[in-house]
Every structure is written in structure tokens, then in C-alpha cells.
Amino acid sequence: MTEPSPLPPVLVTRRLAPGVLERLTPFCAVTLHDDDLPMGRAELLEAVAGKAAVVTTLDDVVDAEFLDAAGPGLRLVANHAVGTHNVDLAACAARAVPVSNTPGVLTEATADMAWALLLAATRRLGEGERWLRSGRPWAWAPNFLLGMELSGTPLGILGMGRIGQAVARRAAAFGMPVGYHNRTRPADDAEDGPRWLPLDELLAQSQVLVVTCPLNAGTRHLLDAERLARLPAGAVVVSMTAGVVDEEALAAALDSGALFAAAVDNFECEPAVPAALLAQERAVLAPHLGSSTVRTRQAMGGLAVDNVLAVLAGRDPVTPVAPAGARG
């Protein structure tokens, strides 16, 4: 009598949204790090040894050391995120290990969060809530916690991918003219829609700037002190991508009064947040909640699982990430 083939071993490095893991367990021998906090590096390298696939998150650095620890049987790195800056794509390609991500399914939730932060920053909601919770006396007054009105205010979007486009669609409800900058200029823009602008021109015109472009070698600290200074006086910056905005420079611009407010959802050295930002009353700070809805996290986890099951069945990944140097 032939013994059934053992199930392929799969590592899942973080607790998943409800109902997601159950799709994987009938087909794989799953090792789950059942926690919301990441594994330490040594623990991660030990856990990945001998695995056929691994579901990673942005805290898991996938490099040559990780791939060597996994061994030659690794067939997929399924990143539970759109971004892949935690993955050395060249090292994966050199070992013929495909990489997948979870694009598309988090677009609307992340755009909603960008607007939540934008509204909180422009209307000083964080300051107001802290005031009430502190028990400080207050009364309605003509000049109490005055914010910025959005109707007719120019909105700039740095990065017009899926999320940037979703942010722009929501701007129509507020009557905000939209400009944007992308690394590639489109052939033309709709006459009554968002307009592509050179970066410096976009900065000069954006009273509110939302940053949604991906982090890569070309965008890291793209918005440094010099570029932040090109924004109009009293501008607001909303950062949805870690590392694109220099966080120390952002804090300094708030401290000087050059910026009216800022909001950040994704930090360069998570979970650490610069003390200079924490000290700013007009900084709205969120712990990376952009895609944090039940429906979206279930969809992201489901897409990661779809990729694992496809590859282990001998098919191509559902949402493959192009190797380094192969993307346009």
C-alpha cells in the first residue's frame, strides 16, 4: 500500500486575518508564528529551514541569508503586502525563487485611510481629542483650534498608482483640484481630471500633499528638507509610504511652522517613531493602519494563500513580482 505524500511545509510568519489560514491547512503542513509581533531574526532563520513556501510580511527581511537558511526546496516567497522593499528580488531571482505580493485588494481601504488622516490633520482632530481627554477647560470660541478648509484647496498626489488614483477620486467630493507626479508622464490627461506636473511644480502648488508612491532606491527620502521647503507656506503632508518623506525633516518643518500639519501612517524604522515627530502637536500619527479593515486583510491573506497554493500545485504565482531590473 502506497503511503500518501507528505504535505509540503509552509511557514506563515504572522497571525493572519480570520478564516485565511483555514484555506491553507488542508493542503500544507503549516508552521505558524501565532503572534501579531514579528519573529526575531534568529527564530525566523531557524523556522524557514526546509520550507517549500513562506508567507512573509514587511518586517521579514528576505535576503541571501534568509534564502540560504531556507535551502534549495524553497519555491515561493509570498509577501503579505503590496510593497516588496523587504525582499531582495535579485537574490531571489538568482536562486530561481519567485516572489508574489498582494496588489489591488487594499486600494480602497488605503485611500480611505489617507483621507481619514488628511481630515484629521487639516481639522486638528488629534489636538482636539487630546484637549478633551486631558480635562483642560474649553469653550466654543471664534478662534479655537482653527483648521484648514478643503473646498477649492489644491491637492497634490505623489505617486498615481492604484492608491493615488483612488485618493484622487475622493477629492472630487471636496471640490479640490488635483495635480500629481509620477515617474512616467502619461500621453495625455483628461481635460477635467488630475493634471501631471513636474515634481517641483507639484510641490509649489500643493496646499495638501498625499504621498502614495512606492519606496525604492529612487524615492527614498525624495521629500527631504529642501523639497519640503518648496511646498506653500502652511501646507499639509500626508505620508502613506515609509521612507519617501524624511521624517526628521518633516518634524523640523512642523516645528518651524512652515507646515500647518502632517499625518504619517507608515514609518521608516517601524515600530520606532522619531521622538521629534512624537513631540509635534500637529502631527497625526497612526500605527500602519492603511489596509487595516477586516475585509481587506482577509483579501490580502487570501491572495497570499492563492499564490502559495498555485505554486505548490506547479502553476505560476497569481500575482508575481518581476525580478529586480525587469520592471519598467
mmCIF file of C-alpha atoms in Angstrom, residues 91-294:
data_model
loop_
_atom_site.group_PDB
_atom_site.id
_atom_site.type_symbol
_atom_site.label_atom_id
_atom_site.label_comp_id
_atom_site.label_asym_id
_atom_site.label_seq_id
_atom_site.Cartn_x
_atom_site.Cartn_y
_atom_site.Cartn_z
ATOM 1 C CA ALA A 91 18.839 37.352 -4.612
ATOM 2 C CA CYS A 92 15.518 35.552 -5.126
ATOM 3 C CA ALA A 93 15.920 35.641 -8.909
ATOM 4 C CA ALA A 94 19.463 34.279 -8.645
ATOM 5 C CA ARG A 95 18.069 31.257 -6.794
ATOM 6 C CA ALA A 96 15.022 30.955 -9.089
ATOM 7 C CA VAL A 97 12.667 31.641 -6.167
ATOM 8 C CA PRO A 98 9.592 33.552 -7.361
ATOM 9 C CA VAL A 99 8.120 36.343 -5.255
ATOM 10 C CA SER A 100 4.457 37.346 -5.065
ATOM 11 C CA ASN A 101 2.632 40.239 -3.435
ATOM 12 C CA THR A 102 -0.962 41.308 -2.748
ATOM 13 C CA PRO A 103 -1.797 44.213 -5.077
ATOM 14 C CA GLY A 104 -5.186 45.713 -5.832
ATOM 15 C CA VAL A 105 -7.185 44.343 -2.904
ATOM 16 C CA LEU A 106 -6.090 47.045 -0.455
ATOM 17 C CA THR A 107 -6.539 50.063 -2.730
ATOM 18 C CA GLU A 108 -9.835 51.407 -1.439
ATOM 19 C CA ALA A 109 -9.133 50.827 2.261
ATOM 20 C CA THR A 110 -5.766 52.571 1.997
ATOM 21 C CA ALA A 111 -7.266 55.521 0.121
ATOM 22 C CA ASP A 112 -9.946 55.796 2.821
ATOM 23 C CA MET A 113 -7.203 55.888 5.460
ATOM 24 C CA ALA A 114 -5.314 58.593 3.562
ATOM 25 C CA TRP A 115 -8.448 60.731 3.650
ATOM 26 C CA ALA A 116 -9.058 59.957 7.311
ATOM 27 C CA LEU A 117 -5.554 61.216 8.096
ATOM 28 C CA LEU A 118 -5.951 64.207 5.771
ATOM 29 C CA LEU A 119 -9.155 65.271 7.509
ATOM 30 C CA ALA A 120 -7.717 64.664 10.959
ATOM 31 C CA ALA A 121 -4.663 66.771 10.145
ATOM 32 C CA THR A 122 -6.430 69.654 8.419
ATOM 33 C CA ARG A 123 -9.175 69.898 11.077
ATOM 34 C CA ARG A 124 -6.834 69.283 14.053
ATOM 35 C CA LEU A 125 -8.880 66.373 15.382
ATOM 36 C CA GLY A 126 -5.977 64.806 17.261
ATOM 37 C CA GLU A 127 -5.300 68.047 19.113
ATOM 38 C CA GLY A 128 -8.964 68.438 19.922
ATOM 39 C CA GLU A 129 -9.330 64.929 21.296
ATOM 40 C CA ARG A 130 -6.182 65.251 23.421
ATOM 41 C CA TRP A 131 -7.503 68.545 24.775
ATOM 42 C CA LEU A 132 -10.778 66.951 25.864
ATOM 43 C CA ARG A 133 -9.158 63.858 27.358
ATOM 44 C CA SER A 134 -6.719 65.980 29.336
ATOM 45 C CA GLY A 135 -9.564 67.686 31.185
ATOM 46 C CA ARG A 136 -8.345 71.151 30.208
ATOM 47 C CA PRO A 137 -11.065 73.824 30.271
ATOM 48 C CA TRP A 138 -12.509 74.796 26.916
ATOM 49 C CA ALA A 139 -15.388 76.661 25.366
ATOM 50 C CA TRP A 140 -16.538 77.367 21.845
ATOM 51 C CA ALA A 141 -14.695 80.449 20.594
ATOM 52 C CA PRO A 142 -14.234 82.071 17.175
ATOM 53 C CA ASN A 143 -10.521 81.292 17.126
ATOM 54 C CA PHE A 144 -10.429 77.928 18.953
ATOM 55 C CA LEU A 145 -8.422 75.180 17.116
ATOM 56 C CA LEU A 146 -8.962 76.662 13.684
ATOM 57 C CA GLY A 147 -8.299 74.220 10.868
ATOM 58 C CA MET A 148 -7.935 74.279 7.094
ATOM 59 C CA GLU A 149 -10.950 74.206 4.781
ATOM 60 C CA LEU A 150 -10.621 71.802 1.847
ATOM 61 C CA SER A 151 -13.097 73.117 -0.703
ATOM 62 C CA GLY A 152 -11.106 74.567 -3.605
ATOM 63 C CA THR A 153 -7.754 73.751 -1.952
ATOM 64 C CA PRO A 154 -5.165 72.297 -4.376
ATOM 65 C CA LEU A 155 -4.370 68.639 -3.680
ATOM 66 C CA GLY A 156 -1.114 67.087 -4.875
ATOM 67 C CA ILE A 157 -0.570 63.337 -5.143
ATOM 68 C CA LEU A 158 2.933 61.922 -5.351
ATOM 69 C CA GLY A 159 2.508 58.518 -6.972
ATOM 70 C CA MET A 160 -0.522 57.983 -9.201
ATOM 71 C CA GLY A 161 -0.828 54.214 -8.986
ATOM 72 C CA ARG A 162 -3.975 52.438 -7.849
ATOM 73 C CA ILE A 163 -3.988 54.079 -4.419
ATOM 74 C CA GLY A 164 -3.157 57.537 -5.765
ATOM 75 C CA GLN A 165 -5.987 57.272 -8.276
ATOM 76 C CA ALA A 166 -8.402 56.240 -5.521
ATOM 77 C CA VAL A 167 -7.299 59.232 -3.427
ATOM 78 C CA ALA A 168 -7.902 61.491 -6.435
ATOM 79 C CA ARG A 169 -11.411 60.115 -6.993
ATOM 80 C CA ARG A 170 -12.360 61.031 -3.430
ATOM 81 C CA ALA A 171 -11.062 64.581 -3.924
ATOM 82 C CA ALA A 172 -13.916 65.336 -6.315
ATOM 83 C CA ALA A 173 -16.384 65.202 -3.402
ATOM 84 C CA PHE A 174 -14.427 68.004 -1.700
ATOM 85 C CA GLY A 175 -14.133 70.183 -4.798
ATOM 86 C CA MET A 176 -10.330 70.014 -4.733
ATOM 87 C CA PRO A 177 -8.307 70.480 -7.944
ATOM 88 C CA VAL A 178 -5.799 67.632 -8.229
ATOM 89 C CA GLY A 179 -2.263 67.603 -9.582
ATOM 90 C CA TYR A 180 0.049 64.622 -9.466
ATOM 91 C CA HIS A 181 3.532 63.443 -10.247
ATOM 92 C CA ASN A 182 4.530 60.001 -11.468
ATOM 93 C CA ARG A 183 7.908 58.746 -12.675
ATOM 94 C CA THR A 184 6.361 58.313 -16.140
ATOM 95 C CA ARG A 185 4.285 61.041 -17.735
ATOM 96 C CA PRO A 186 1.047 59.876 -19.396
ATOM 97 C CA ALA A 187 0.391 60.607 -23.055
ATOM 98 C CA ASP A 188 -2.396 62.965 -22.036
ATOM 99 C CA ASP A 189 -4.676 63.825 -19.143
ATOM 100 C CA ALA A 190 -8.434 64.214 -19.191
ATOM 101 C CA GLU A 191 -9.230 67.893 -19.515
ATOM 102 C CA ASP A 192 -11.304 67.975 -16.315
ATOM 103 C CA GLY A 193 -9.247 65.415 -14.332
ATOM 104 C CA PRO A 194 -5.981 65.349 -12.394
ATOM 105 C CA ARG A 195 -3.020 67.007 -14.155
ATOM 106 C CA TRP A 196 0.502 65.611 -14.344
ATOM 107 C CA LEU A 197 3.095 68.137 -13.158
ATOM 108 C CA PRO A 198 6.873 68.102 -12.774
ATOM 109 C CA LEU A 199 7.768 67.358 -9.172
ATOM 110 C CA ASP A 200 8.935 70.850 -8.234
ATOM 111 C CA GLU A 201 5.846 72.408 -9.810
ATOM 112 C CA LEU A 202 3.588 69.947 -7.997
ATOM 113 C CA LEU A 203 5.200 70.798 -4.668
ATOM 114 C CA ALA A 204 4.866 74.538 -5.271
ATOM 115 C CA GLN A 205 1.124 74.205 -5.970
ATOM 116 C CA SER A 206 0.057 71.610 -3.377
ATOM 117 C CA GLN A 207 -1.532 73.046 -0.262
ATOM 118 C CA VAL A 208 -2.190 69.418 0.677
ATOM 119 C CA LEU A 209 0.224 66.712 -0.492
ATOM 120 C CA VAL A 210 -0.529 62.977 -0.233
ATOM 121 C CA VAL A 211 2.411 60.601 -0.720
ATOM 122 C CA THR A 212 1.484 57.184 -2.140
ATOM 123 C CA CYS A 213 4.442 56.317 -4.391
ATOM 124 C CA PRO A 214 6.314 53.060 -3.656
ATOM 125 C CA LEU A 215 9.597 53.086 -1.759
ATOM 126 C CA ASN A 216 12.630 52.226 -3.865
ATOM 127 C CA ALA A 217 16.160 53.468 -4.388
ATOM 128 C CA GLY A 218 14.874 56.409 -6.405
ATOM 129 C CA THR A 219 12.220 57.551 -3.922
ATOM 130 C CA ARG A 220 13.943 57.062 -0.562
ATOM 131 C CA HIS A 221 13.940 60.478 1.170
ATOM 132 C CA LEU A 222 12.691 62.033 -2.059
ATOM 133 C CA LEU A 223 10.934 64.585 0.135
ATOM 134 C CA ASP A 224 13.910 65.863 2.088
ATOM 135 C CA ALA A 225 14.209 69.226 3.831
ATOM 136 C CA GLU A 226 14.940 71.033 0.553
ATOM 137 C CA ARG A 227 11.882 69.642 -1.235
ATOM 138 C CA LEU A 228 9.569 70.078 1.742
ATOM 139 C CA ALA A 229 10.577 73.751 1.739
ATOM 140 C CA ARG A 230 9.136 74.083 -1.791
ATOM 141 C CA LEU A 231 5.601 73.443 -0.520
ATOM 142 C CA PRO A 232 3.415 76.520 0.033
ATOM 143 C CA ALA A 233 3.520 78.075 3.483
ATOM 144 C CA GLY A 234 1.095 76.298 5.770
ATOM 145 C CA ALA A 235 0.844 73.147 3.646
ATOM 146 C CA VAL A 236 -0.201 69.725 4.952
ATOM 147 C CA VAL A 237 1.686 66.495 4.166
ATOM 148 C CA VAL A 238 0.056 63.047 4.403
ATOM 149 C CA SER A 239 2.542 60.183 4.110
ATOM 150 C CA MET A 240 1.270 56.691 3.297
ATOM 151 C CA THR A 241 4.656 55.223 2.288
ATOM 152 C CA ALA A 242 7.560 54.725 4.681
ATOM 153 C CA GLY A 243 10.901 56.211 3.737
ATOM 154 C CA VAL A 244 9.801 58.592 0.981
ATOM 155 C CA VAL A 245 9.425 61.528 3.377
ATOM 156 C CA ASP A 246 12.450 62.278 5.561
ATOM 157 C CA GLU A 247 10.761 62.034 8.962
ATOM 158 C CA GLU A 248 13.273 64.243 10.782
ATOM 159 C CA ALA A 249 12.916 66.907 8.085
ATOM 160 C CA LEU A 250 9.130 66.645 8.360
ATOM 161 C CA ALA A 251 9.284 67.195 12.117
ATOM 162 C CA ALA A 252 11.576 70.188 11.626
ATOM 163 C CA ALA A 253 9.172 71.726 9.090
ATOM 164 C CA LEU A 254 6.340 71.356 11.595
ATOM 165 C CA ASP A 255 8.456 72.765 14.395
ATOM 166 C CA SER A 256 9.331 75.845 12.366
ATOM 167 C CA GLY A 257 5.729 76.476 11.393
ATOM 168 C CA ALA A 258 6.465 76.031 7.688
ATOM 169 C CA LEU A 259 3.855 73.247 7.581
ATOM 170 C CA PHE A 260 0.369 73.583 9.049
ATOM 171 C CA ALA A 261 0.157 69.865 9.879
ATOM 172 C CA ALA A 262 1.275 66.405 8.818
ATOM 173 C CA ALA A 263 -0.011 62.853 9.059
ATOM 174 C CA VAL A 264 2.016 59.641 8.833
ATOM 175 C CA ASP A 265 0.730 56.070 8.677
ATOM 176 C CA ASN A 266 3.889 54.158 7.772
ATOM 177 C CA PHE A 267 7.284 54.760 9.382
ATOM 178 C CA GLU A 268 10.771 54.126 8.074
ATOM 179 C CA CYS A 269 12.036 52.160 11.092
ATOM 180 C CA GLU A 270 8.817 50.619 12.389
ATOM 181 C CA PRO A 271 7.849 50.200 15.120
ATOM 182 C CA ALA A 272 10.120 53.095 16.117
ATOM 183 C CA VAL A 273 8.739 56.599 15.589
ATOM 184 C CA PRO A 274 11.147 59.567 15.727
ATOM 185 C CA ALA A 275 10.883 61.448 19.015
ATOM 186 C CA ALA A 276 10.857 64.691 17.036
ATOM 187 C CA LEU A 277 7.592 63.634 15.373
ATOM 188 C CA LEU A 278 6.034 62.373 18.594
ATOM 189 C CA ALA A 279 6.641 65.818 20.087
ATOM 190 C CA GLN A 280 4.672 67.617 17.375
ATOM 191 C CA GLU A 281 1.109 68.547 18.356
ATOM 192 C CA ARG A 282 0.139 68.929 14.709
ATOM 193 C CA ALA A 283 1.422 65.510 13.651
ATOM 194 C CA VAL A 284 -1.299 62.877 13.292
ATOM 195 C CA LEU A 285 0.435 59.508 13.733
ATOM 196 C CA ALA A 286 -1.105 56.098 13.016
ATOM 197 C CA PRO A 287 0.417 52.628 13.532
ATOM 198 C CA HIS A 288 0.385 51.476 9.889
ATOM 199 C CA LEU A 289 -3.388 51.121 9.562
ATOM 200 C CA GLY A 290 -3.749 51.825 5.833
ATOM 201 C CA SER A 291 -5.141 48.425 4.857
ATOM 202 C CA SER A 292 -6.440 47.553 8.316
ATOM 203 C CA THR A 293 -10.037 46.520 7.711
ATOM 204 C CA VAL A 294 -11.371 43.000 8.179
#
